[in-house]
Amino acid sequence: ASFTISLHKADNTTVMIKLRPGVLPSCQIRIKNGIRSELKIKPGENVTFTFTCRTPEMYFIMEIQKNIDCVSGPCPFGDVHLYPLGQPRLNRTYIWDVKASTKAGLELKFSTPWLRQIEPGEACPDSISYNINSCIDKATVNIGTFCRNGSVSRVKLLGGVVMSLHLPWHSPLTTSGFNIANRASIKRLCIIESILKGESSITLMSPNYPLGFPEDELMTWQFVIPSNMRASVFFHNYSLSNCERKEERVEYYIPGSPSNPEVFKLSDSQPANIAGTFNMSLQGCDQDAQNPGILRLLFQVVVQHPQVDENVTHLVDLSKEKNMTVTIHLEGWPSLIPLMSEPICLICKDPRTCDRALTLASGAVYRISFLCKDLSRLRITAEKGIGCMDIRWCQRKIYSLSVPRAITRLPIRLHKFIWKLLATDLINVEITSPSLKLQQHVPEQRCNTSYSYSIVSATPETELNVGVFCPGGSIEKIQMRNNITISLKTFGKGFINESIPQDLKMSFVPHIKDECIFTVSPNPKAKVYLQTPNWPYGLSPYVSISWFIAVPSKQTARLGFSKDRMGIACETGRAYVSIKEEALGAEEVVRREDELLPQPRNMHHNFWVNVSNCKPVDKTQLTLQFWVTFADKQIDLGIILAVVAGAGVLMAIGLTVCCVKKKKKKIQNPMVGVYNGNVNTQMPGKKGLFRKGRQNNESHVYAVIDDAVVYGHLLKESNGSVTPEVDVYRPFDGPMGSLPPSPPPFSFRKDIKRSSNTEEEPLPLTDTDQDTYTFAHQKSGQSEGNGDANEKDKGDTSVPLLENKEQDGLVE
């Protein structure tokens, strides 16, 4: 197809057809004089041409520039037309270069649907865009780039203007969509007018954005808003230049305000909840010639209906809190930016200070309100810091890790509460949950509560993700080294009801050996799963983790691992899994990374599980999971028969002794009870059993006293031949302590005694088994008339009731 373009000389229009940048000249322009790759048609020319290809829009673009001189002659004001006609279907740009005096102003008025400003590099949905440049003398300022379908209705400029319209080859647009009018001088760079009729949100930028606003210039935005609507201004991105004179500022003219114009710094919170129409102006300054810097601004204006409860305030009392911040924000903040079409939610500290996110600091009382139709879109994120620099001042203090009532009373859902626990290298953190206890979130035992705790232990070098925990488990205590971050995260609206009995507490304790120690007291009827931190990415090199599992006295625990091997290979050092019961003579079970893990085994006493990592080779990580179940202890039938037989033997011996005593009672001198005041009569190991002293209780009062004991001295005086026997008490001289034995550092012990998978259960020792008593009895060879009895009794006349092997090492 051939095309003919005819230009009138008076139109002062030039047409240029040229190759698109970066495209090979596979298509040419054919005219009567030959073939060429570009074509320029000047005013007064008439040119007919064709293309050598069927898709010229893939290779060529077209520019149509019209020069309008409003300085030396009259301006053609009115609607601007797309000229000339009969153009080929190419991507084309219309340029109107209007020269005007700086003493006059030009107005570009756009027809509906008006314009919307976009950021540099952003594309319009329909590929139709407008670009406006202001020309003052020889300086050109880019006012902005705009798409259709917006709120910008007019742009007033000082001096000349260069207006560009970019159309794609397939666009059916036949009109420019604007007209040019003459106005008096506006005494500023430009005025941009936006008409906002309903609930909406617009984004605007300063001229030359993201480059600098011209030095010492002034521009204004006019916002036409119905009086029954409310507008709020938010600065999202700005920078300041280095001023020598004056100060960069923003001025607001708000009808009805007693202090017009209201002046704000760019760093201030901008006005919100403005009723009706208002103006906003940006004022530059005289910049430093050596280091000018740049002044730029990107901001947003949000218009919405006044809220029903805009006068309802909520009290937030943080006066008694320390080192805490509370931020109320939109869901997904700050990464998720709501769409322009979504209704905005604002949080206000006062009627004119509102924002999408509001941060409240501890130590003050606030009265806040909400400009939001749907409060369920808002969330609360809080953070509290607790520190300890000297263990002497904070060792005995217990801190409650619970959400303050000032937060739970708000009609906003809590998203996250973060506690940051800071301490020096020699001070560690202990977290306890005495009543609720904690459950570790593992694939086999997932948390189903409305909130959970994420615990991270961090140092400048490493970070240990201890795990995710929720209430209602078996972990009573977690001791950790380094600085700790605990994040409470909610998963539903039920948090307020479930969190009433929160009992998570924290205290600072002295230095511990391992990076982390868990104290577990499981429910006897439950199966407990425990796994190493940093799951599933693996423990950090050289990290040691321990678990202390309490076993009820009448039950037996069964311990098993979820896999057969550790699954790692060590580059440096060794990785160990150690198991040790807290019982006399219990052997330690140790496995290296190159050995099979222990088979499921029964544990009859409290026991320790330790996992110590090496430096693994690449692509191998230490992740370990084990489980614990409980069952009632089973008594062996053989033991029962042995006990019954032993009881029968003892009964027979007892009957024999009674018969012998009755037979010899007539020939024996009666025994005399003698009180020895120098002997400690308190039972060892039972401190605190009798809370009263001997003088205050009746432990020395006998219910029945044998007559022979009372009148024994009279019998002695009658013949003088009987020496009363004295019971001898042997006080306990073994070690005593108030703390349970601490686990040995068995992870790195050189000499490790290995045990088999089956272990015999040691018989439990009672308190009385450890207390040794020796009773003295009169020898059977003595007679009533033996006058040398005292001499013979100077030897060892005591007959111990315990076996000889149990008496080894005791001093009589």
mmCIF file of N, CA and C in Angstrom, residues 268-370:
data_model
loop_
_atom_site.group_PDB
_atom_site.id
_atom_site.type_symbol
_atom_site.label_atom_id
_atom_site.label_comp_id
_atom_site.label_asym_id
_atom_site.label_seq_id
_atom_site.Cartn_x
_atom_site.Cartn_y
_atom_site.Cartn_z
ATOM 1 N N ASP A 268 8.455 15.911 58.408
ATOM 2 C CA ASP A 268 7.329 15.870 59.338
ATOM 3 C C ASP A 268 6.241 14.933 58.834
ATOM 4 N N SER A 269 5.380 14.508 59.758
ATOM 5 C CA SER A 269 4.148 13.834 59.360
ATOM 6 C C SER A 269 3.230 14.874 58.734
ATOM 7 N N GLN A 270 2.760 14.564 57.556
ATOM 8 C CA GLN A 270 1.957 15.537 56.815
ATOM 9 C C GLN A 270 0.501 15.498 57.272
ATOM 10 N N PRO A 271 -0.264 16.539 56.964
ATOM 11 C CA PRO A 271 -1.653 16.615 57.452
ATOM 12 C C PRO A 271 -2.510 15.457 56.936
ATOM 13 N N ALA A 272 -3.458 15.089 57.727
ATOM 14 C CA ALA A 272 -4.396 14.017 57.369
ATOM 15 C C ALA A 272 -5.793 14.431 57.785
ATOM 16 N N ASN A 273 -6.760 13.690 57.278
ATOM 17 C CA ASN A 273 -8.164 13.934 57.634
ATOM 18 C C ASN A 273 -8.582 15.364 57.286
ATOM 19 N N ILE A 274 -8.145 15.843 56.109
ATOM 20 C CA ILE A 274 -8.469 17.204 55.649
ATOM 21 C C ILE A 274 -9.841 17.166 54.990
ATOM 22 N N ALA A 275 -10.696 18.081 55.374
ATOM 23 C CA ALA A 275 -12.057 18.138 54.829
ATOM 24 C C ALA A 275 -12.078 19.048 53.618
ATOM 25 N N GLY A 276 -12.355 18.480 52.431
ATOM 26 C CA GLY A 276 -12.556 19.291 51.235
ATOM 27 C C GLY A 276 -11.272 19.667 50.524
ATOM 28 N N THR A 277 -11.387 20.725 49.679
ATOM 29 C CA THR A 277 -10.326 21.180 48.785
ATOM 30 C C THR A 277 -9.180 21.821 49.558
ATOM 31 N N PHE A 278 -7.950 21.610 49.054
ATOM 32 C CA PHE A 278 -6.776 22.256 49.658
ATOM 33 C C PHE A 278 -5.673 22.343 48.618
ATOM 34 N N ASN A 279 -4.694 23.216 48.889
ATOM 35 C CA ASN A 279 -3.513 23.386 48.038
ATOM 36 C C ASN A 279 -2.267 22.960 48.806
ATOM 37 N N MET A 280 -1.288 22.451 48.062
ATOM 38 C CA MET A 280 -0.006 22.069 48.645
ATOM 39 C C MET A 280 1.100 22.594 47.740
ATOM 40 N N SER A 281 2.089 23.282 48.323
ATOM 41 C CA SER A 281 3.175 23.889 47.554
ATOM 42 C C SER A 281 4.523 23.379 48.048
ATOM 43 N N LEU A 282 5.451 23.200 47.102
ATOM 44 C CA LEU A 282 6.819 22.780 47.399
ATOM 45 C C LEU A 282 7.750 23.941 47.097
ATOM 46 N N GLN A 283 8.546 24.363 48.086
ATOM 47 C CA GLN A 283 9.457 25.500 47.958
ATOM 48 C C GLN A 283 10.895 25.015 48.093
ATOM 49 N N GLY A 284 11.738 25.341 47.070
ATOM 50 C CA GLY A 284 13.149 25.007 47.116
ATOM 51 C C GLY A 284 13.948 26.098 47.813
ATOM 52 N N CYS A 285 15.278 25.999 47.743
ATOM 53 C CA CYS A 285 16.151 26.965 48.404
ATOM 54 C C CYS A 285 17.342 27.273 47.512
ATOM 55 N N ASP A 286 18.181 28.209 47.950
ATOM 56 C CA ASP A 286 19.447 28.497 47.279
ATOM 57 C C ASP A 286 20.452 27.431 47.695
ATOM 58 N N GLN A 287 20.925 26.678 46.723
ATOM 59 C CA GLN A 287 21.755 25.516 47.031
ATOM 60 C C GLN A 287 23.230 25.865 47.071
ATOM 61 N N ASP A 288 23.967 25.033 47.788
ATOM 62 C CA ASP A 288 25.415 25.170 47.862
ATOM 63 C C ASP A 288 26.001 24.864 46.486
ATOM 64 N N ALA A 289 26.807 25.777 45.972
ATOM 65 C CA ALA A 289 27.364 25.609 44.629
ATOM 66 C C ALA A 289 28.327 24.434 44.558
ATOM 67 N N GLN A 290 29.062 24.160 45.635
ATOM 68 C CA GLN A 290 30.029 23.075 45.628
ATOM 69 C C GLN A 290 29.371 21.706 45.801
ATOM 70 N N ASN A 291 28.359 21.645 46.634
ATOM 71 C CA ASN A 291 27.673 20.384 46.915
ATOM 72 C C ASN A 291 26.176 20.640 46.985
ATOM 73 N N PRO A 292 25.521 20.756 45.835
ATOM 74 C CA PRO A 292 24.112 21.191 45.853
ATOM 75 C C PRO A 292 23.142 20.153 46.395
ATOM 76 N N GLY A 293 23.409 18.886 46.143
ATOM 77 C CA GLY A 293 22.421 17.875 46.521
ATOM 78 C C GLY A 293 21.199 17.974 45.629
ATOM 79 N N ILE A 294 20.172 17.201 45.935
ATOM 80 C CA ILE A 294 18.939 17.252 45.130
ATOM 81 C C ILE A 294 17.722 17.262 46.049
ATOM 82 N N LEU A 295 16.738 18.030 45.641
ATOM 83 C CA LEU A 295 15.435 18.049 46.307
ATOM 84 C C LEU A 295 14.458 17.311 45.407
ATOM 85 N N ARG A 296 13.858 16.241 45.962
ATOM 86 C CA ARG A 296 12.868 15.475 45.198
ATOM 87 C C ARG A 296 11.804 14.967 46.144
ATOM 88 N N LEU A 297 10.634 14.666 45.579
ATOM 89 C CA LEU A 297 9.506 14.257 46.425
ATOM 90 C C LEU A 297 8.563 13.372 45.627
ATOM 91 N N LEU A 298 8.195 12.259 46.240
ATOM 92 C CA LEU A 298 7.121 11.394 45.738
ATOM 93 C C LEU A 298 6.132 11.224 46.881
ATOM 94 N N PHE A 299 4.876 11.555 46.619
ATOM 95 C CA PHE A 299 3.887 11.523 47.701
ATOM 96 C C PHE A 299 2.574 10.970 47.197
ATOM 97 N N GLN A 300 1.703 10.715 48.158
ATOM 98 C CA GLN A 300 0.398 10.119 47.870
ATOM 99 C C GLN A 300 -0.683 10.902 48.592
ATOM 100 N N VAL A 301 -1.801 11.069 47.913
ATOM 101 C CA VAL A 301 -2.987 11.695 48.506
ATOM 102 C C VAL A 301 -4.112 10.676 48.482
ATOM 103 N N VAL A 302 -4.679 10.439 49.653
ATOM 104 C CA VAL A 302 -5.749 9.450 49.801
ATOM 105 C C VAL A 302 -7.019 10.182 50.195
ATOM 106 N N VAL A 303 -8.089 9.879 49.478
ATOM 107 C CA VAL A 303 -9.390 10.491 49.741
ATOM 108 C C VAL A 303 -10.372 9.376 50.106
ATOM 109 N N GLN A 304 -11.105 9.603 51.199
ATOM 110 C CA GLN A 304 -12.060 8.593 51.655
ATOM 111 C C GLN A 304 -13.199 9.252 52.397
ATOM 112 N N HIS A 305 -14.252 8.472 52.597
ATOM 113 C CA HIS A 305 -15.397 8.967 53.345
ATOM 114 C C HIS A 305 -15.020 9.062 54.824
ATOM 115 N N PRO A 306 -15.601 10.028 55.533
ATOM 116 C CA PRO A 306 -15.362 10.067 56.984
ATOM 117 C C PRO A 306 -15.911 8.802 57.630
ATOM 118 N N GLN A 307 -15.150 8.277 58.589
ATOM 119 C CA GLN A 307 -15.536 7.011 59.219
ATOM 120 C C GLN A 307 -16.591 7.250 60.286
ATOM 121 N N VAL A 308 -17.376 6.189 60.499
ATOM 122 C CA VAL A 308 -18.455 6.293 61.479
ATOM 123 C C VAL A 308 -17.894 6.528 62.877
ATOM 124 N N ASP A 309 -16.791 5.857 63.223
ATOM 125 C CA ASP A 309 -16.235 5.945 64.571
ATOM 126 C C ASP A 309 -14.975 6.798 64.598
ATOM 127 N N GLU A 310 -14.888 7.836 63.737
ATOM 128 C CA GLU A 310 -13.676 8.640 63.707
ATOM 129 C C GLU A 310 -13.475 9.426 64.998
ATOM 130 N N ASN A 311 -14.528 9.620 65.767
ATOM 131 C CA ASN A 311 -14.396 10.349 67.033
ATOM 132 C C ASN A 311 -14.224 9.414 68.226
ATOM 133 N N VAL A 312 -14.192 8.103 67.986
ATOM 134 C CA VAL A 312 -13.999 7.126 69.065
ATOM 135 C C VAL A 312 -12.502 6.951 69.284
ATOM 136 N N THR A 313 -12.053 7.189 70.511
ATOM 137 C CA THR A 313 -10.629 7.057 70.827
ATOM 138 C C THR A 313 -10.404 5.830 71.711
ATOM 139 N N HIS A 314 -9.212 5.259 71.597
ATOM 140 C CA HIS A 314 -8.834 4.081 72.379
ATOM 141 C C HIS A 314 -7.597 4.430 73.203
ATOM 142 N N LEU A 315 -7.648 4.122 74.480
ATOM 143 C CA LEU A 315 -6.550 4.429 75.395
ATOM 144 C C LEU A 315 -5.494 3.331 75.321
ATOM 145 N N VAL A 316 -4.252 3.732 75.097
ATOM 146 C CA VAL A 316 -3.113 2.816 75.096
ATOM 147 C C VAL A 316 -2.122 3.315 76.138
ATOM 148 N N ASP A 317 -2.119 2.665 77.301
ATOM 149 C CA ASP A 317 -1.284 3.099 78.423
ATOM 150 C C ASP A 317 0.014 2.298 78.432
ATOM 151 N N LEU A 318 1.091 2.935 77.992
ATOM 152 C CA LEU A 318 2.422 2.327 78.009
ATOM 153 C C LEU A 318 3.334 3.025 79.003
ATOM 154 N N SER A 319 2.741 3.720 79.973
ATOM 155 C CA SER A 319 3.536 4.530 80.902
ATOM 156 C C SER A 319 4.415 3.662 81.806
ATOM 157 N N LYS A 320 3.982 2.436 82.113
ATOM 158 C CA LYS A 320 4.759 1.583 83.016
ATOM 159 C C LYS A 320 5.680 0.616 82.272
ATOM 160 N N GLU A 321 5.637 0.641 80.969
ATOM 161 C CA GLU A 321 6.488 -0.239 80.181
ATOM 162 C C GLU A 321 7.841 0.414 79.923
ATOM 163 N N LYS A 322 8.851 -0.426 79.695
ATOM 164 C CA LYS A 322 10.198 0.056 79.390
ATOM 165 C C LYS A 322 10.724 -0.661 78.150
ATOM 166 N N ASN A 323 11.469 0.092 77.351
ATOM 167 C CA ASN A 323 12.145 -0.464 76.166
ATOM 168 C C ASN A 323 11.174 -1.228 75.273
ATOM 169 N N MET A 324 10.032 -0.629 74.988
ATOM 170 C CA MET A 324 9.017 -1.297 74.185
ATOM 171 C C MET A 324 8.457 -0.341 73.146
ATOM 172 N N THR A 325 8.187 -0.853 71.948
ATOM 173 C CA THR A 325 7.503 -0.106 70.901
ATOM 174 C C THR A 325 6.330 -0.940 70.402
ATOM 175 N N VAL A 326 5.253 -0.249 70.051
ATOM 176 C CA VAL A 326 4.052 -0.889 69.530
ATOM 177 C C VAL A 326 3.724 -0.216 68.203
ATOM 178 N N THR A 327 3.679 -0.998 67.128
ATOM 179 C CA THR A 327 3.374 -0.463 65.802
ATOM 180 C C THR A 327 2.058 -1.060 65.323
ATOM 181 N N ILE A 328 1.131 -0.184 64.957
ATOM 182 C CA ILE A 328 -0.153 -0.586 64.382
ATOM 183 C C ILE A 328 -0.068 -0.314 62.888
ATOM 184 N N HIS A 329 -0.351 -1.313 62.079
ATOM 185 C CA HIS A 329 -0.107 -1.191 60.646
ATOM 186 C C HIS A 329 -1.104 -2.044 59.876
ATOM 187 N N LEU A 330 -1.074 -1.875 58.553
ATOM 188 C CA LEU A 330 -1.915 -2.665 57.673
ATOM 189 C C LEU A 330 -1.325 -4.061 57.527
ATOM 190 N N GLU A 331 -2.168 -5.052 57.321
ATOM 191 C CA GLU A 331 -1.699 -6.423 57.159
ATOM 192 C C GLU A 331 -0.732 -6.509 55.986
ATOM 193 N N GLY A 332 0.397 -7.173 56.211
ATOM 194 C CA GLY A 332 1.406 -7.300 55.173
ATOM 195 C C GLY A 332 2.445 -6.213 55.171
ATOM 196 N N TRP A 333 2.284 -5.194 56.039
ATOM 197 C CA TRP A 333 3.267 -4.101 56.116
ATOM 198 C C TRP A 333 4.595 -4.643 56.639
ATOM 199 N N PRO A 334 5.761 -4.113 56.174
ATOM 200 C CA PRO A 334 5.910 -3.039 55.183
ATOM 201 C C PRO A 334 6.142 -3.545 53.775
ATOM 202 N N SER A 335 6.225 -4.882 53.577
ATOM 203 C CA SER A 335 6.566 -5.399 52.250
ATOM 204 C C SER A 335 5.394 -5.285 51.282
ATOM 205 N N LEU A 336 4.178 -5.459 51.775
ATOM 206 C CA LEU A 336 3.007 -5.441 50.907
ATOM 207 C C LEU A 336 2.408 -4.042 50.855
ATOM 208 N N ILE A 337 2.375 -3.465 49.657
ATOM 209 C CA ILE A 337 1.794 -2.142 49.462
ATOM 210 C C ILE A 337 0.395 -2.332 48.894
ATOM 211 N N PRO A 338 -0.627 -1.778 49.530
ATOM 212 C CA PRO A 338 -1.991 -1.997 49.045
ATOM 213 C C PRO A 338 -2.206 -1.344 47.689
ATOM 214 N N LEU A 339 -3.114 -1.909 46.929
ATOM 215 C CA LEU A 339 -3.453 -1.348 45.626
ATOM 216 C C LEU A 339 -4.156 -0.013 45.801
ATOM 217 N N MET A 340 -4.018 0.817 44.744
ATOM 218 C CA MET A 340 -4.650 2.135 44.797
ATOM 219 C C MET A 340 -6.174 2.029 44.921
ATOM 220 N N SER A 341 -6.726 0.943 44.391
ATOM 221 C CA SER A 341 -8.177 0.797 44.418
ATOM 222 C C SER A 341 -8.696 0.354 45.779
ATOM 223 N N GLU A 342 -7.808 -0.154 46.642
ATOM 224 C CA GLU A 342 -8.243 -0.623 47.952
ATOM 225 C C GLU A 342 -8.492 0.553 48.887
ATOM 226 N N PRO A 343 -9.549 0.466 49.684
ATOM 227 C CA PRO A 343 -9.764 1.527 50.687
ATOM 228 C C PRO A 343 -8.650 1.512 51.719
ATOM 229 N N ILE A 344 -8.214 2.687 52.112
ATOM 230 C CA ILE A 344 -7.063 2.797 53.002
ATOM 231 C C ILE A 344 -7.512 2.782 54.456
ATOM 232 N N CYS A 345 -6.642 2.274 55.302
ATOM 233 C CA CYS A 345 -6.867 2.292 56.746
ATOM 234 C C CYS A 345 -5.808 3.186 57.380
ATOM 235 N N LEU A 346 -6.255 4.149 58.177
ATOM 236 C CA LEU A 346 -5.344 5.087 58.819
ATOM 237 C C LEU A 346 -5.472 4.988 60.328
ATOM 238 N N ILE A 347 -4.337 5.181 61.010
ATOM 239 C CA ILE A 347 -4.291 5.223 62.467
ATOM 240 C C ILE A 347 -3.875 6.634 62.863
ATOM 241 N N CYS A 348 -4.624 7.245 63.765
ATOM 242 C CA CYS A 348 -4.424 8.654 64.091
ATOM 243 C C CYS A 348 -4.032 8.831 65.556
ATOM 244 N N LYS A 349 -2.962 9.629 65.782
ATOM 245 C CA LYS A 349 -2.612 10.040 67.144
ATOM 246 C C LYS A 349 -3.448 11.232 67.584
ATOM 247 N N ASP A 350 -3.859 12.038 66.616
ATOM 248 C CA ASP A 350 -4.785 13.143 66.858
ATOM 249 C C ASP A 350 -5.553 13.341 65.562
ATOM 250 N N PRO A 351 -6.574 14.194 65.541
ATOM 251 C CA PRO A 351 -7.433 14.284 64.351
ATOM 252 C C PRO A 351 -6.702 14.632 63.058
ATOM 253 N N ARG A 352 -5.530 15.272 63.130
ATOM 254 C CA ARG A 352 -4.835 15.678 61.909
ATOM 255 C C ARG A 352 -3.516 14.931 61.692
ATOM 256 N N THR A 353 -3.144 14.038 62.609
ATOM 257 C CA THR A 353 -1.896 13.277 62.473
ATOM 258 C C THR A 353 -2.252 11.804 62.326
ATOM 259 N N CYS A 354 -2.320 11.362 61.070
ATOM 260 C CA CYS A 354 -2.717 9.994 60.770
ATOM 261 C C CYS A 354 -1.715 9.400 59.788
ATOM 262 N N ASP A 355 -1.601 8.084 59.834
ATOM 263 C CA ASP A 355 -0.704 7.412 58.906
ATOM 264 C C ASP A 355 -1.135 5.960 58.776
ATOM 265 N N ARG A 356 -0.596 5.296 57.735
ATOM 266 C CA ARG A 356 -0.896 3.881 57.554
ATOM 267 C C ARG A 356 -0.241 3.026 58.617
ATOM 268 N N ALA A 357 0.845 3.509 59.169
ATOM 269 C CA ALA A 357 1.533 2.801 60.248
ATOM 270 C C ALA A 357 1.844 3.802 61.348
ATOM 271 N N LEU A 358 1.502 3.445 62.568
ATOM 272 C CA LEU A 358 1.728 4.324 63.719
ATOM 273 C C LEU A 358 2.525 3.555 64.770
ATOM 274 N N THR A 359 3.641 4.144 65.210
ATOM 275 C CA THR A 359 4.501 3.520 66.216
ATOM 276 C C THR A 359 4.392 4.289 67.525
ATOM 277 N N LEU A 360 4.102 3.561 68.604
ATOM 278 C CA LEU A 360 3.969 4.138 69.936
ATOM 279 C C LEU A 360 5.136 3.651 70.789
ATOM 280 N N ALA A 361 5.784 4.561 71.489
ATOM 281 C CA ALA A 361 6.914 4.217 72.344
ATOM 282 C C ALA A 361 6.463 4.083 73.789
ATOM 283 N N SER A 362 7.198 3.287 74.563
ATOM 284 C CA SER A 362 6.860 3.071 75.972
ATOM 285 C C SER A 362 7.123 4.335 76.771
ATOM 286 N N GLY A 363 6.496 4.385 77.960
ATOM 287 C CA GLY A 363 6.683 5.529 78.841
ATOM 288 C C GLY A 363 5.679 6.630 78.658
ATOM 289 N N ALA A 364 4.607 6.406 77.888
ATOM 290 C CA ALA A 364 3.614 7.456 77.649
ATOM 291 C C ALA A 364 2.233 6.825 77.521
ATOM 292 N N VAL A 365 1.224 7.695 77.548
ATOM 293 C CA VAL A 365 -0.168 7.287 77.384
ATOM 294 C C VAL A 365 -0.685 7.914 76.088
ATOM 295 N N TYR A 366 -1.354 7.111 75.260
ATOM 296 C CA TYR A 366 -1.826 7.577 73.956
ATOM 297 C C TYR A 366 -3.333 7.376 73.862
ATOM 298 N N ARG A 367 -3.934 8.279 73.086
ATOM 299 C CA ARG A 367 -5.344 8.135 72.726
ATOM 300 C C ARG A 367 -5.403 8.111 71.201
ATOM 301 N N ILE A 368 -5.695 6.962 70.639
ATOM 302 C CA ILE A 368 -5.641 6.797 69.196
ATOM 303 C C ILE A 368 -7.041 6.549 68.647
ATOM 304 N N SER A 369 -7.193 6.810 67.354
ATOM 305 C CA SER A 369 -8.450 6.541 66.656
ATOM 306 C C SER A 369 -8.116 5.946 65.296
ATOM 307 N N PHE A 370 -9.125 5.406 64.641
ATOM 308 C CA PHE A 370 -8.917 4.710 63.384
ATOM 309 C C PHE A 370 -9.819 5.299 62.311
#
